[in-house]
PDB file of C-alpha atoms in Angstrom:
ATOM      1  CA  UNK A   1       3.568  22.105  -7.785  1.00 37.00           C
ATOM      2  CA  UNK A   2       2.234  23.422  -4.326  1.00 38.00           C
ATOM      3  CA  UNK A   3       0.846  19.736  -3.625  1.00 40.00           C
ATOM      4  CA  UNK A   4       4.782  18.390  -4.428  1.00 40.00           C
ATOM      5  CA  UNK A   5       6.021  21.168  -2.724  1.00 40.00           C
ATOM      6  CA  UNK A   6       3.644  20.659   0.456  1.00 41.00           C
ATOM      7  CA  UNK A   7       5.067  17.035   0.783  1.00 42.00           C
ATOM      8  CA  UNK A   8       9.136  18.461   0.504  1.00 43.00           C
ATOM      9  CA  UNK A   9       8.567  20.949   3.099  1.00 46.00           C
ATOM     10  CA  UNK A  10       7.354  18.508   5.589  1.00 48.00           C
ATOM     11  CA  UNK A  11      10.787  16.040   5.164  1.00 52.00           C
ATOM     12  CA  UNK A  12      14.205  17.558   5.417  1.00 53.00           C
ATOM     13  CA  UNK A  13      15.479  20.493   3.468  1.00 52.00           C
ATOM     14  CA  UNK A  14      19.058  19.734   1.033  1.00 54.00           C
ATOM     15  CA  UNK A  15      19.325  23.080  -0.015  1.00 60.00           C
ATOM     16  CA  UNK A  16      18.353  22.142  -3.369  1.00 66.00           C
ATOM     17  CA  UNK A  17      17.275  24.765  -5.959  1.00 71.00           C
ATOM     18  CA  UNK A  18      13.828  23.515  -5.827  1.00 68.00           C
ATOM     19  CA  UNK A  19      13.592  23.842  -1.801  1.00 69.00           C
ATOM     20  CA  UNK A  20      14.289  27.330  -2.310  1.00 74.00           C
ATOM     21  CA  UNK A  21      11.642  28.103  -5.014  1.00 77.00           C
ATOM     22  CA  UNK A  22       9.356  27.091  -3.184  1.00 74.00           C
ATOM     23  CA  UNK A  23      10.115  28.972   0.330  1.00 74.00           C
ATOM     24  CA  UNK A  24      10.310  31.994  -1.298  1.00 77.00           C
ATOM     25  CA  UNK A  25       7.142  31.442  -3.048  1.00 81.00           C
ATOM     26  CA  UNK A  26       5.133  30.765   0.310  1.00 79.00           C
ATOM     27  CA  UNK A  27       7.148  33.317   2.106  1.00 78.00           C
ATOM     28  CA  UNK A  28       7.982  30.736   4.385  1.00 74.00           C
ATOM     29  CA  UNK A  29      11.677  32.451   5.740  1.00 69.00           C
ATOM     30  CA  UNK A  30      14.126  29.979   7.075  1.00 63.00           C
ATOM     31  CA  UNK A  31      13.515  27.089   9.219  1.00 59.00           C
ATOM     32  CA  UNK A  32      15.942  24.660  10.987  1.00 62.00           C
ATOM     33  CA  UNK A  33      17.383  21.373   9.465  1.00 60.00           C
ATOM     34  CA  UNK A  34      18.752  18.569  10.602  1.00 64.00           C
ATOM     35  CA  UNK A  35      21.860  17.844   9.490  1.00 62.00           C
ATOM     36  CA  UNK A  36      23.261  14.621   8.960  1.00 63.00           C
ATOM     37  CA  UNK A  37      26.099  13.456  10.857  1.00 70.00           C
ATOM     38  CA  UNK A  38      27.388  10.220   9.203  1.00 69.00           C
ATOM     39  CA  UNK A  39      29.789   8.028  11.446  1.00 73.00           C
ATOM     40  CA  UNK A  40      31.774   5.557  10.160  1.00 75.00           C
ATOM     41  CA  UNK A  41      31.515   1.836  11.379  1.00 71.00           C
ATOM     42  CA  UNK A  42      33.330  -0.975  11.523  1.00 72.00           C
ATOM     43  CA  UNK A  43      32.188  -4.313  12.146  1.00 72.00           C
ATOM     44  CA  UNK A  44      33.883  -7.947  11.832  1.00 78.00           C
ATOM     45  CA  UNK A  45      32.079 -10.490  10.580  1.00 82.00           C
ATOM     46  CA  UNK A  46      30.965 -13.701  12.512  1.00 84.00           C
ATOM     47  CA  UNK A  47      32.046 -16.954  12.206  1.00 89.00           C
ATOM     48  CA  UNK A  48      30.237 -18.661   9.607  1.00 90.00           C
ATOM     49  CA  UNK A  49      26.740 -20.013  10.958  1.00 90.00           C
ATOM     50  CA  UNK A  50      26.538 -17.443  12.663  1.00 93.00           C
ATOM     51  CA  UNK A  51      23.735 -14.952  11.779  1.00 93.00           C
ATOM     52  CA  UNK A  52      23.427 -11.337  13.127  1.00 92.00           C
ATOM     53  CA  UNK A  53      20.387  -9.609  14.062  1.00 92.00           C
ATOM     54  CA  UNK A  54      20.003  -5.476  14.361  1.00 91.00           C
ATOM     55  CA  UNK A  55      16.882  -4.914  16.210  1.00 92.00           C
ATOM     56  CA  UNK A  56      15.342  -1.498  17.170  1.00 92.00           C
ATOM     57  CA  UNK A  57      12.108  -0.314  18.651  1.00 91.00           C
ATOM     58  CA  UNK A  58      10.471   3.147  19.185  1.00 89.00           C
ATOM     59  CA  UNK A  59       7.571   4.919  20.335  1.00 89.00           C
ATOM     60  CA  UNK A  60       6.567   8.673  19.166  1.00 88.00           C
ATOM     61  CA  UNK A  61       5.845   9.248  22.532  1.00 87.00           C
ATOM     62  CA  UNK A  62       6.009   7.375  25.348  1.00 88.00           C
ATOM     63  CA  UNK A  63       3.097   6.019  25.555  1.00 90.00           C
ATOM     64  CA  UNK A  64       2.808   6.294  21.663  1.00 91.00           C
ATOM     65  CA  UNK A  65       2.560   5.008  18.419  1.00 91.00           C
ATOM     66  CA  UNK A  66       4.833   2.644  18.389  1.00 92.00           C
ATOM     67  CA  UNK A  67       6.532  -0.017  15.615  1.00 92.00           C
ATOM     68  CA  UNK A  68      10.038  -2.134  15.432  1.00 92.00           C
ATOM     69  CA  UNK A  69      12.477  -3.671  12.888  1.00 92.00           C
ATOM     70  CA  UNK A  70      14.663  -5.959  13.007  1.00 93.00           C
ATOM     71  CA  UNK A  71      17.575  -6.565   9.867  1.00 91.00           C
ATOM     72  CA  UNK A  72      19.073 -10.252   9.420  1.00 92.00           C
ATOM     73  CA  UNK A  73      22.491 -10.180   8.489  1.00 91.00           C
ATOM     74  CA  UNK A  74      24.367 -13.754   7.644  1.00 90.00           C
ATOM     75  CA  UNK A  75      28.268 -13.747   7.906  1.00 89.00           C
ATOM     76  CA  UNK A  76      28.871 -12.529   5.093  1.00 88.00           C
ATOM     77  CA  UNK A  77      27.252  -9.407   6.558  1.00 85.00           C
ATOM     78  CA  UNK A  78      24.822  -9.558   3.454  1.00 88.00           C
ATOM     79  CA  UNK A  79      21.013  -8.920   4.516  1.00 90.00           C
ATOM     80  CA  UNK A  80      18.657 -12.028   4.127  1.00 91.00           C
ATOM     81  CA  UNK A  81      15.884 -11.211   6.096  1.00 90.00           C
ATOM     82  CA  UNK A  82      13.644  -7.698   7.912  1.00 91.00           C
ATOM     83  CA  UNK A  83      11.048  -7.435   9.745  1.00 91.00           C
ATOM     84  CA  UNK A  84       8.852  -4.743  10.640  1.00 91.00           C
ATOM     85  CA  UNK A  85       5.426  -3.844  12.347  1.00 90.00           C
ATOM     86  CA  UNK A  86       3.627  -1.581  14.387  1.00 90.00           C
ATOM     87  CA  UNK A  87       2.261  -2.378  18.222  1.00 90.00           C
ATOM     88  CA  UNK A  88       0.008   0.575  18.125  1.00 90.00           C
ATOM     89  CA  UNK A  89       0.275   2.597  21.504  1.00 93.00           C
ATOM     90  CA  UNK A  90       3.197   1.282  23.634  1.00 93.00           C
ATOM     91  CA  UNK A  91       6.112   2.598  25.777  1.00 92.00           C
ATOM     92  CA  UNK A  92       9.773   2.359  24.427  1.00 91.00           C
ATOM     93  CA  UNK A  93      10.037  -0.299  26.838  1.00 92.00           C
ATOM     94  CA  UNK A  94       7.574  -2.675  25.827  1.00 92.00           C
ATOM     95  CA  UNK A  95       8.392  -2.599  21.954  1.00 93.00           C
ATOM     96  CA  UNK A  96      12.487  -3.038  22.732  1.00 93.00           C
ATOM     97  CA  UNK A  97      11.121  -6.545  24.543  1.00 92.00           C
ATOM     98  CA  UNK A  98       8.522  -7.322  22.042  1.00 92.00           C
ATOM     99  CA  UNK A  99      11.588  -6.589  19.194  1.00 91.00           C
ATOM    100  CA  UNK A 100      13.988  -9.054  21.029  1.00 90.00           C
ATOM    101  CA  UNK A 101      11.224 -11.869  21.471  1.00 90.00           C
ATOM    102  CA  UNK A 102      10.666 -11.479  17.852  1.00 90.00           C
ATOM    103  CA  UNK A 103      13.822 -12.097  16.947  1.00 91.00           C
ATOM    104  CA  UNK A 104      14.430 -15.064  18.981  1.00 89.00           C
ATOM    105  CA  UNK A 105      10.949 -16.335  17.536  1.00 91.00           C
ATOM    106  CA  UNK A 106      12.423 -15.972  14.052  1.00 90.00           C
ATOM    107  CA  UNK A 107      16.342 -17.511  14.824  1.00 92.00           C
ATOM    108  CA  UNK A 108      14.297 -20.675  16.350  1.00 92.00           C
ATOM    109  CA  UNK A 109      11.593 -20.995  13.548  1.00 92.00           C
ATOM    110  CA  UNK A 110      14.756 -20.359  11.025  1.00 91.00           C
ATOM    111  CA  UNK A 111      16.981 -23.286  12.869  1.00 93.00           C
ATOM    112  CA  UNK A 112      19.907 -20.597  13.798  1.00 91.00           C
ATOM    113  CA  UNK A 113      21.986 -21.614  16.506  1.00 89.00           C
ATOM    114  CA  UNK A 114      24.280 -19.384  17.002  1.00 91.00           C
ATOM    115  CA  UNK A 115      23.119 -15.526  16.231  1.00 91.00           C
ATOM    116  CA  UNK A 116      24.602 -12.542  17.858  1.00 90.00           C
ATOM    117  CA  UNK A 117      21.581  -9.802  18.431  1.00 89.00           C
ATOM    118  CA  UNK A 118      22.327  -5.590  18.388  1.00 89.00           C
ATOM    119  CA  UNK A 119      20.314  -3.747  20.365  1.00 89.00           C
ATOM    120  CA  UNK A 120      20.756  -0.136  21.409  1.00 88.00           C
ATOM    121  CA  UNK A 121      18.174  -0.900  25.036  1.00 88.00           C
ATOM    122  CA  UNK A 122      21.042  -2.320  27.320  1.00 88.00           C
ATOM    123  CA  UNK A 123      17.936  -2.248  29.596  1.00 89.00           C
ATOM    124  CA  UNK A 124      16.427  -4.983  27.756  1.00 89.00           C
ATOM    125  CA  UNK A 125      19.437  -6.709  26.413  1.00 87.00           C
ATOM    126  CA  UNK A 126      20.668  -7.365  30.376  1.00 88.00           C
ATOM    127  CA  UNK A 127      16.945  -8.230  31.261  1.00 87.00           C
ATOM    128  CA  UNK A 128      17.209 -10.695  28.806  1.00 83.00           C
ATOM    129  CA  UNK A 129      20.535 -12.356  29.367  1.00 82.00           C
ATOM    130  CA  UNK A 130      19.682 -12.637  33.086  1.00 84.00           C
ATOM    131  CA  UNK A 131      16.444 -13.828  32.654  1.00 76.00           C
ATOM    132  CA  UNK A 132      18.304 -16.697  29.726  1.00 70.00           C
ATOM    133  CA  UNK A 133      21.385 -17.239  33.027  1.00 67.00           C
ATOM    134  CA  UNK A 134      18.470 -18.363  35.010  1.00 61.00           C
ATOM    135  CA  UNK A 135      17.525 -20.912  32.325  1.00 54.00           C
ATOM    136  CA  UNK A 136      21.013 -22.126  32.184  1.00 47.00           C
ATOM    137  CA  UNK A 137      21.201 -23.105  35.915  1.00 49.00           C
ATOM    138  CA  UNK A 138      18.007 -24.524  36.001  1.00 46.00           C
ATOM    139  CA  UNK A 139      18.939 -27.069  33.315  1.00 46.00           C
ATOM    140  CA  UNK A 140      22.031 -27.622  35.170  1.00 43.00           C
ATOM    141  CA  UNK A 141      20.452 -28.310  38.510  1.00 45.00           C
TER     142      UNK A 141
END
């Protein structure tokens, strides 16, 4: 029980009966929680052949250990695809750009043409569409 309880105590507490037991047990007193603040969202589906991407990087720290996933929606909005993994020690920075370039790896070794890609680093997003503006005129030129 103390080795079960040792792993609940480190995630959040629900206020369940359990919880409590063991607090009281360890004298622990109260603690702060964070509370979950659930937001509704609303999203319209693509046109078909058109896949969405949700991307997100962070660091625990900054430099710190850092990881990414990405989740691979088709338009249907049903999932057909994640990816995860870890950089190791890296700024927020680096694993929002390493996030993107992975998912334009994957839409090109997939053969998607059209994707839309979510990303919460407008940072990296603009970066990004600049850098792919550039490419544009060249080809133009």
């Amino acid at each position: 029980m103390v080795f079960e309880g040792g792993l609940r105590i480190k995630c959040n507490k629900w206020d369940q009966h359990y919880d409590m037991q063991v607090i009281f047990f360890f004298n622990l007193g109260p603690r702060k929680i964070k509370f979950q603040n659930i937001k509704i969202c609303h999203r319209s589906p693509p046109c078909p052949s058109t896949f969405l991407f949700y991307c997100d990087g962070a660091s625990v720290g900054n430099p710190g250990a850092a990881g990414f996933g990405v989740v691979v929606r088709d338009h249907n909005c049903q999932v057909i695809g994640t990816l995860t993994g870890g950089l190791g020690i890296a700024t927020n920075y680096i694993v929002e750009v390493y996030d993107v370039a992975c998912v334009v790896e994957l839409a090109v070794m997939w053969k998607m043409r059209h994707i839309i890609l979510n990303s919460d680093s407008k940072t990296v997003i603009t970066e990004f569409a600049r850098k792919s503006s550039m490419v544009h005129q060249d080809e133009v030129e």
